[in-house]
Amino acid sequence: MRDTSGTRTSNKRAVSRFSRLSIVISLSASALLSVVGPAHAAPTKDPLPADIPDYQAALNAVKSTDVRNAVCRFLRSPLPTGGAGGQVETIPETAEPCQGLPVFTIKDPVALNEITPGFVAGTARPLPTEAIKLAQLVSSLSITVNGRNATVMLAPTQGGGWHLAAVRDGDSDAAYASKATLGTLVFVEPQIRGWYQLKLTTVEPLNDQARQGLGGQASVSLSDYQKLVKARYADKLPGSEYDTNGYSSGYGLQRKADDASSSTLLLASGSGTALALAGGAALLRRRRRASTR
């Protein structure tokens, strides 16, 4: 008998993503109509966001002891000094990794959306349901610890749920992702670390990299934005000459120096408890490849 569990899971995620973005489109129209009514008439936010599947599992993950301990180990580790290409440093296990650190909580996770490969290639229509996908969830800390903040990154688990993918220095990802409002989507163009807000079919930049990505324009249509990213990346997708020559991790506009120097705590393969500290560029390279698959 043929195993169709993988197909069912894939179809379930596709339907979930379509439903999620369809809700955003519907809410966008509702939000525009509601401006003529009293402010108190705005609908109450659902405590379990409809745009994130298995959200309770994500909440359970960020509140778990394992994730908290991973964050504590990260905060105890020194920033790498050898540059983005430096040697990976293994962080030793400790019985009480959070002992002696200030008390902190990990905020509720928010969606980290990215542009889809089909949108970049020009094969997908310039519609929110086809242009944007949910890639990961991100959470930041309630306070700075030893002068540092951190972002907890969750990845979807095969078959449902969420698991810890990485912990990275800073909280910019969570800060930008949290700017999504009723009827809008926030997404990242990971190749340049550009953050954008999508209002119906209008794309607006949220940071300097995004403004550079739009050529200094205050906003563009989703259709025009597709033309920009297609020109930047369509010839660099997997299977292209650019990719086969080994340059798939390096395309895009020049990144800010602070992106290259940020640190990231990655789960080492083969061990659920082993943690390693690596340059943030390694995570960026991995996400770039994932974003074009």
mmCIF file of C-alpha atoms in Angstrom:
data_model
loop_
_atom_site.group_PDB
_atom_site.id
_atom_site.type_symbol
_atom_site.label_atom_id
_atom_site.label_comp_id
_atom_site.label_asym_id
_atom_site.label_seq_id
_atom_site.Cartn_x
_atom_site.Cartn_y
_atom_site.Cartn_z
ATOM 1 C CA MET A 1 0.000 0.000 0.000
ATOM 2 C CA ARG A 2 1.375 3.402 -0.932
ATOM 3 C CA ASP A 3 2.116 5.703 1.990
ATOM 4 C CA THR A 4 0.188 8.918 1.405
ATOM 5 C CA SER A 5 0.806 10.475 4.836
ATOM 6 C CA GLY A 6 3.401 12.863 3.406
ATOM 7 C CA THR A 7 0.992 13.944 0.670
ATOM 8 C CA ARG A 8 -1.784 14.510 3.192
ATOM 9 C CA THR A 9 0.515 16.594 5.371
ATOM 10 C CA SER A 10 1.644 18.654 2.391
ATOM 11 C CA ASN A 11 -1.924 19.205 1.245
ATOM 12 C CA LYS A 12 -2.959 20.150 4.780
ATOM 13 C CA ARG A 13 -0.217 22.795 5.000
ATOM 14 C CA ALA A 14 -1.093 24.149 1.549
ATOM 15 C CA VAL A 15 -4.763 24.454 2.478
ATOM 16 C CA SER A 16 -3.819 26.032 5.807
ATOM 17 C CA ARG A 17 -1.604 28.609 4.099
ATOM 18 C CA PHE A 18 -4.292 29.432 1.534
ATOM 19 C CA SER A 19 -6.930 29.802 4.252
ATOM 20 C CA ARG A 20 -4.597 31.902 6.380
ATOM 21 C CA LEU A 21 -3.883 34.426 3.648
ATOM 22 C CA SER A 22 -7.486 34.427 2.471
ATOM 23 C CA ILE A 23 -8.443 35.502 5.978
ATOM 24 C CA VAL A 24 -5.948 38.363 5.719
ATOM 25 C CA ILE A 25 -7.517 39.548 2.454
ATOM 26 C CA SER A 26 -11.006 39.390 3.970
ATOM 27 C CA LEU A 27 -9.890 41.203 7.094
ATOM 28 C CA SER A 28 -8.198 43.862 4.988
ATOM 29 C CA ALA A 29 -11.469 44.680 3.271
ATOM 30 C CA SER A 30 -13.293 44.662 6.603
ATOM 31 C CA ALA A 31 -10.704 46.955 8.144
ATOM 32 C CA LEU A 32 -11.105 49.473 5.335
ATOM 33 C CA LEU A 33 -14.879 49.473 5.737
ATOM 34 C CA SER A 34 -14.705 49.773 9.522
ATOM 35 C CA VAL A 35 -12.956 53.147 9.492
ATOM 36 C CA VAL A 36 -16.325 54.866 9.003
ATOM 37 C CA GLY A 37 -17.713 53.252 12.149
ATOM 38 C CA PRO A 38 -16.921 53.826 15.831
ATOM 39 C CA ALA A 39 -13.458 52.769 16.995
ATOM 40 C CA HIS A 40 -14.848 50.410 19.619
ATOM 41 C CA ALA A 41 -16.535 48.365 16.890
ATOM 42 C CA ALA A 42 -13.236 46.761 15.833
ATOM 43 C CA PRO A 43 -13.299 42.964 16.310
ATOM 44 C CA THR A 44 -11.460 41.494 19.266
ATOM 45 C CA LYS A 45 -8.176 39.755 18.458
ATOM 46 C CA ASP A 46 -8.386 35.988 18.610
ATOM 47 C CA PRO A 47 -6.119 34.737 21.430
ATOM 48 C CA LEU A 48 -5.027 31.882 19.164
ATOM 49 C CA PRO A 49 -4.197 33.519 15.802
ATOM 50 C CA ALA A 50 -6.017 31.964 12.871
ATOM 51 C CA ASP A 51 -3.080 32.698 10.569
ATOM 52 C CA ILE A 52 -0.719 30.303 12.399
ATOM 53 C CA PRO A 53 -1.467 26.565 12.372
ATOM 54 C CA ASP A 54 -0.911 24.586 15.593
ATOM 55 C CA TYR A 55 -0.385 27.828 17.510
ATOM 56 C CA GLN A 56 -0.920 26.191 20.883
ATOM 57 C CA ALA A 57 2.020 23.902 20.123
ATOM 58 C CA ALA A 58 4.124 26.985 19.405
ATOM 59 C CA LEU A 59 3.104 28.520 22.734
ATOM 60 C CA ASN A 60 3.975 25.289 24.510
ATOM 61 C CA ALA A 61 7.383 25.252 22.812
ATOM 62 C CA VAL A 62 8.435 28.779 23.832
ATOM 63 C CA LYS A 63 7.263 28.153 27.396
ATOM 64 C CA SER A 64 9.097 24.831 27.686
ATOM 65 C CA THR A 65 12.090 24.280 29.940
ATOM 66 C CA ASP A 66 14.204 23.016 27.029
ATOM 67 C CA VAL A 67 13.757 26.198 25.002
ATOM 68 C CA ARG A 68 14.331 28.410 28.022
ATOM 69 C CA ASN A 69 17.531 26.537 28.842
ATOM 70 C CA ALA A 70 18.689 26.923 25.227
ATOM 71 C CA VAL A 71 18.160 30.682 25.463
ATOM 72 C CA CYS A 72 20.072 30.830 28.751
ATOM 73 C CA ARG A 73 23.015 28.955 27.250
ATOM 74 C CA PHE A 74 22.967 31.364 24.343
ATOM 75 C CA LEU A 75 22.948 34.399 26.620
ATOM 76 C CA ARG A 76 25.857 32.977 28.607
ATOM 77 C CA SER A 77 27.934 32.403 25.477
ATOM 78 C CA PRO A 78 30.350 35.066 24.189
ATOM 79 C CA LEU A 79 29.772 36.652 20.809
ATOM 80 C CA PRO A 80 31.985 35.083 18.118
ATOM 81 C CA THR A 81 35.125 37.075 17.400
ATOM 82 C CA GLY A 82 36.407 35.201 14.365
ATOM 83 C CA GLY A 83 33.904 36.638 11.868
ATOM 84 C CA ALA A 84 31.019 34.952 10.088
ATOM 85 C CA GLY A 85 33.252 32.225 8.697
ATOM 86 C CA GLY A 86 34.858 31.429 12.045
ATOM 87 C CA GLN A 87 34.989 28.058 13.689
ATOM 88 C CA VAL A 88 31.812 26.780 15.345
ATOM 89 C CA GLU A 89 32.157 26.816 19.128
ATOM 90 C CA THR A 90 30.433 24.089 21.130
ATOM 91 C CA ILE A 91 28.680 25.339 24.239
ATOM 92 C CA PRO A 92 29.206 23.011 27.224
ATOM 93 C CA GLU A 93 26.178 21.584 28.975
ATOM 94 C CA THR A 94 25.407 22.904 32.461
ATOM 95 C CA ALA A 95 22.977 21.534 35.014
ATOM 96 C CA GLU A 96 21.301 24.921 35.643
ATOM 97 C CA PRO A 97 21.927 27.118 32.578
ATOM 98 C CA CYS A 98 19.563 29.868 33.801
ATOM 99 C CA GLN A 99 20.975 30.082 37.313
ATOM 100 C CA GLY A 100 22.230 33.567 38.127
ATOM 101 C CA LEU A 101 20.597 35.207 35.103
ATOM 102 C CA PRO A 102 17.828 37.809 35.482
ATOM 103 C CA VAL A 103 14.304 36.422 35.313
ATOM 104 C CA PHE A 104 12.859 36.784 31.824
ATOM 105 C CA THR A 105 9.980 35.423 29.787
ATOM 106 C CA ILE A 106 9.779 34.556 26.104
ATOM 107 C CA LYS A 107 7.024 36.467 24.347
ATOM 108 C CA ASP A 108 4.283 34.772 22.348
ATOM 109 C CA PRO A 109 5.561 33.829 18.880
ATOM 110 C CA VAL A 110 4.576 35.759 15.766
ATOM 111 C CA ALA A 111 4.619 34.785 12.109
ATOM 112 C CA LEU A 112 7.744 35.243 10.013
ATOM 113 C CA ASN A 113 6.486 35.350 6.415
ATOM 114 C CA GLU A 114 8.672 35.218 3.305
ATOM 115 C CA ILE A 115 8.168 35.582 -0.430
ATOM 116 C CA THR A 116 7.541 32.312 -2.258
ATOM 117 C CA PRO A 117 9.791 30.765 -4.944
ATOM 118 C CA GLY A 118 6.907 30.880 -7.434
ATOM 119 C CA PHE A 119 6.426 34.589 -6.816
ATOM 120 C CA VAL A 120 10.151 35.184 -7.388
ATOM 121 C CA ALA A 121 10.152 33.088 -10.554
ATOM 122 C CA GLY A 122 7.120 34.907 -11.909
ATOM 123 C CA THR A 123 5.039 31.725 -12.165
ATOM 124 C CA ALA A 124 2.758 32.692 -9.255
ATOM 125 C CA ARG A 125 0.231 35.478 -9.558
ATOM 126 C CA PRO A 126 0.827 38.711 -7.620
ATOM 127 C CA LEU A 127 -1.747 37.826 -4.974
ATOM 128 C CA PRO A 128 -1.114 37.567 -1.214
ATOM 129 C CA THR A 129 -2.155 33.906 -1.233
ATOM 130 C CA GLU A 130 0.541 33.073 -3.807
ATOM 131 C CA ALA A 131 3.207 35.655 -3.024
ATOM 132 C CA ILE A 132 3.713 35.108 0.704
ATOM 133 C CA LYS A 133 4.283 31.984 2.794
ATOM 134 C CA LEU A 134 4.674 31.304 6.504
ATOM 135 C CA ALA A 135 8.298 30.229 6.989
ATOM 136 C CA GLN A 136 8.948 30.266 10.741
ATOM 137 C CA LEU A 137 7.743 31.736 14.016
ATOM 138 C CA VAL A 138 9.830 34.173 16.038
ATOM 139 C CA SER A 139 9.746 35.306 19.657
ATOM 140 C CA SER A 140 11.800 37.846 21.572
ATOM 141 C CA LEU A 141 12.526 38.219 25.283
ATOM 142 C CA SER A 142 10.603 40.363 27.731
ATOM 143 C CA ILE A 143 13.793 42.130 28.890
ATOM 144 C CA THR A 144 17.429 42.467 27.906
ATOM 145 C CA VAL A 145 19.731 40.061 29.741
ATOM 146 C CA ASN A 146 23.330 41.067 30.351
ATOM 147 C CA GLY A 147 22.792 43.851 27.833
ATOM 148 C CA ARG A 148 21.574 41.448 25.134
ATOM 149 C CA ASN A 149 18.277 40.396 23.661
ATOM 150 C CA ALA A 150 17.600 37.253 21.695
ATOM 151 C CA THR A 151 15.188 35.867 19.137
ATOM 152 C CA VAL A 152 13.802 32.353 19.434
ATOM 153 C CA MET A 153 13.083 30.827 16.025
ATOM 154 C CA LEU A 154 10.594 27.960 15.664
ATOM 155 C CA ALA A 155 10.298 25.728 12.606
ATOM 156 C CA PRO A 156 7.300 23.544 11.678
ATOM 157 C CA THR A 157 7.564 19.910 12.706
ATOM 158 C CA GLN A 158 6.765 17.180 10.195
ATOM 159 C CA GLY A 159 3.229 16.042 10.886
ATOM 160 C CA GLY A 160 2.277 19.158 12.852
ATOM 161 C CA GLY A 161 3.520 21.328 15.677
ATOM 162 C CA TRP A 162 6.632 23.464 16.101
ATOM 163 C CA HIS A 163 10.164 22.945 17.396
ATOM 164 C CA LEU A 164 13.170 25.099 18.249
ATOM 165 C CA ALA A 165 15.233 25.838 15.141
ATOM 166 C CA ALA A 166 17.672 28.444 16.448
ATOM 167 C CA VAL A 167 18.333 31.264 18.866
ATOM 168 C CA ARG A 168 19.933 34.386 17.447
ATOM 169 C CA ASP A 169 21.227 37.646 18.849
ATOM 170 C CA GLY A 170 18.991 40.714 18.726
ATOM 171 C CA ASP A 171 15.240 41.055 18.389
ATOM 172 C CA SER A 172 14.770 42.808 15.042
ATOM 173 C CA ASP A 173 13.016 39.840 13.386
ATOM 174 C CA ALA A 174 10.373 39.661 16.099
ATOM 175 C CA ALA A 175 10.060 43.447 16.260
ATOM 176 C CA TYR A 176 9.326 43.755 12.534
ATOM 177 C CA ALA A 177 7.109 40.656 12.389
ATOM 178 C CA SER A 178 5.033 42.107 15.244
ATOM 179 C CA LYS A 179 4.110 45.132 13.114
ATOM 180 C CA ALA A 180 1.399 43.124 11.350
ATOM 181 C CA THR A 181 -2.026 44.574 12.093
ATOM 182 C CA LEU A 182 -5.615 43.655 11.373
ATOM 183 C CA GLY A 183 -5.869 43.321 7.607
ATOM 184 C CA THR A 184 -2.128 43.546 6.860
ATOM 185 C CA LEU A 185 0.746 41.124 6.392
ATOM 186 C CA VAL A 186 4.391 41.694 7.263
ATOM 187 C CA PHE A 187 6.994 39.715 5.346
ATOM 188 C CA VAL A 188 10.733 39.599 4.798
ATOM 189 C CA GLU A 189 12.817 39.423 1.651
ATOM 190 C CA PRO A 190 15.498 37.301 3.330
ATOM 191 C CA GLN A 191 18.188 37.811 0.724
ATOM 192 C CA ILE A 192 18.559 41.479 1.692
ATOM 193 C CA ARG A 193 16.931 41.383 5.153
ATOM 194 C CA GLY A 194 14.288 43.751 3.821
ATOM 195 C CA TRP A 195 11.040 43.958 5.808
ATOM 196 C CA TYR A 196 7.779 45.021 4.154
ATOM 197 C CA GLN A 197 4.128 45.488 5.044
ATOM 198 C CA LEU A 198 1.477 44.312 2.607
ATOM 199 C CA LYS A 199 -1.807 46.253 2.645
ATOM 200 C CA LEU A 200 -4.215 44.549 0.267
ATOM 201 C CA THR A 201 -1.932 44.596 -2.806
ATOM 202 C CA THR A 202 0.312 47.519 -1.840
ATOM 203 C CA VAL A 203 3.840 46.861 -0.571
ATOM 204 C CA GLU A 204 5.441 49.381 1.802
ATOM 205 C CA PRO A 205 9.017 49.230 3.209
ATOM 206 C CA LEU A 206 9.636 48.977 6.949
ATOM 207 C CA ASN A 207 13.438 49.299 7.064
ATOM 208 C CA ASP A 208 16.331 50.764 5.084
ATOM 209 C CA GLN A 209 17.059 47.513 3.257
ATOM 210 C CA ALA A 210 13.453 47.365 2.059
ATOM 211 C CA ARG A 211 13.529 51.007 0.953
ATOM 212 C CA GLN A 212 16.682 50.210 -1.003
ATOM 213 C CA GLY A 213 14.946 47.152 -2.438
ATOM 214 C CA LEU A 214 12.113 49.362 -3.707
ATOM 215 C CA GLY A 215 14.532 51.861 -5.207
ATOM 216 C CA GLY A 216 13.624 54.516 -2.644
ATOM 217 C CA GLN A 217 9.884 54.432 -3.404
ATOM 218 C CA ALA A 218 7.425 54.852 -0.536
ATOM 219 C CA SER A 219 5.248 52.024 -1.874
ATOM 220 C CA VAL A 220 4.706 49.851 -4.931
ATOM 221 C CA SER A 221 1.998 47.497 -6.077
ATOM 222 C CA LEU A 222 2.484 43.803 -5.401
ATOM 223 C CA SER A 223 2.726 43.298 -9.148
ATOM 224 C CA ASP A 224 5.553 45.835 -9.448
ATOM 225 C CA TYR A 225 7.303 44.327 -6.423
ATOM 226 C CA GLN A 226 7.183 40.949 -8.150
ATOM 227 C CA LYS A 227 8.977 42.455 -11.145
ATOM 228 C CA LEU A 228 11.715 43.754 -8.837
ATOM 229 C CA VAL A 229 12.377 40.448 -7.070
ATOM 230 C CA LYS A 230 12.108 38.514 -10.319
ATOM 231 C CA ALA A 231 14.821 40.712 -11.793
ATOM 232 C CA ARG A 232 16.969 40.206 -8.695
ATOM 233 C CA TYR A 233 16.624 36.471 -8.137
ATOM 234 C CA ALA A 234 14.790 34.577 -10.900
ATOM 235 C CA ASP A 235 18.054 33.560 -12.593
ATOM 236 C CA LYS A 236 19.503 32.418 -9.259
ATOM 237 C CA LEU A 237 16.915 29.829 -8.275
ATOM 238 C CA PRO A 238 17.906 26.162 -7.683
ATOM 239 C CA GLY A 239 19.057 24.518 -10.892
ATOM 240 C CA SER A 240 20.218 27.767 -12.479
ATOM 241 C CA GLU A 241 23.810 28.240 -13.644
ATOM 242 C CA TYR A 242 24.289 30.622 -10.728
ATOM 243 C CA ASP A 243 23.200 27.918 -8.305
ATOM 244 C CA THR A 244 25.191 25.075 -9.864
ATOM 245 C CA ASN A 245 28.337 27.203 -9.740
ATOM 246 C CA GLY A 246 27.965 27.392 -5.976
ATOM 247 C CA TYR A 247 26.865 31.009 -5.559
ATOM 248 C CA SER A 248 23.370 30.351 -4.236
ATOM 249 C CA SER A 249 24.255 31.612 -0.763
ATOM 250 C CA GLY A 250 25.672 34.924 -1.843
ATOM 251 C CA TYR A 251 23.236 36.764 -4.072
ATOM 252 C CA GLY A 252 21.320 39.887 -3.203
ATOM 253 C CA LEU A 253 22.128 43.433 -2.187
ATOM 254 C CA GLN A 254 24.895 44.053 0.300
ATOM 255 C CA ARG A 255 23.848 43.296 3.850
ATOM 256 C CA LYS A 256 24.436 45.528 6.813
ATOM 257 C CA ALA A 257 27.560 44.815 8.842
ATOM 258 C CA ASP A 258 25.528 44.059 11.961
ATOM 259 C CA ASP A 259 23.757 41.206 10.147
ATOM 260 C CA ALA A 260 27.079 39.544 9.366
ATOM 261 C CA SER A 261 28.386 39.905 12.901
ATOM 262 C CA SER A 262 25.288 38.697 14.742
ATOM 263 C CA SER A 263 25.492 35.343 16.459
ATOM 264 C CA THR A 264 23.159 32.401 16.192
ATOM 265 C CA LEU A 265 22.712 29.347 18.378
ATOM 266 C CA LEU A 266 21.879 26.341 16.212
ATOM 267 C CA LEU A 267 20.697 22.891 17.213
ATOM 268 C CA ALA A 268 23.468 20.511 16.266
ATOM 269 C CA SER A 269 22.265 17.632 14.103
ATOM 270 C CA GLY A 270 22.011 14.245 15.762
ATOM 271 C CA SER A 271 21.574 15.566 19.284
ATOM 272 C CA GLY A 272 18.569 17.212 20.853
ATOM 273 C CA THR A 273 20.652 18.737 23.626
ATOM 274 C CA ALA A 274 23.897 19.662 21.892
ATOM 275 C CA LEU A 275 24.079 23.343 21.039
ATOM 276 C CA ALA A 276 26.596 25.228 18.952
ATOM 277 C CA LEU A 277 27.391 28.886 18.453
ATOM 278 C CA ALA A 278 27.957 30.018 14.882
ATOM 279 C CA GLY A 279 28.064 33.219 12.862
ATOM 280 C CA GLY A 280 24.651 34.584 11.876
ATOM 281 C CA ALA A 281 25.578 34.389 8.202
ATOM 282 C CA ALA A 282 25.270 30.606 8.356
ATOM 283 C CA LEU A 283 21.606 30.913 9.256
ATOM 284 C CA LEU A 284 21.086 33.528 6.565
ATOM 285 C CA ARG A 285 22.603 31.201 3.972
ATOM 286 C CA ARG A 286 20.365 28.357 5.073
ATOM 287 C CA ARG A 287 17.267 30.556 4.946
ATOM 288 C CA ARG A 288 18.215 31.899 1.511
ATOM 289 C CA ARG A 289 18.418 28.370 0.133
ATOM 290 C CA ALA A 290 15.141 27.398 1.807
ATOM 291 C CA SER A 291 13.390 30.476 0.425
ATOM 292 C CA THR A 292 14.132 29.466 -3.157
ATOM 293 C CA ARG A 293 13.149 25.801 -2.949
#
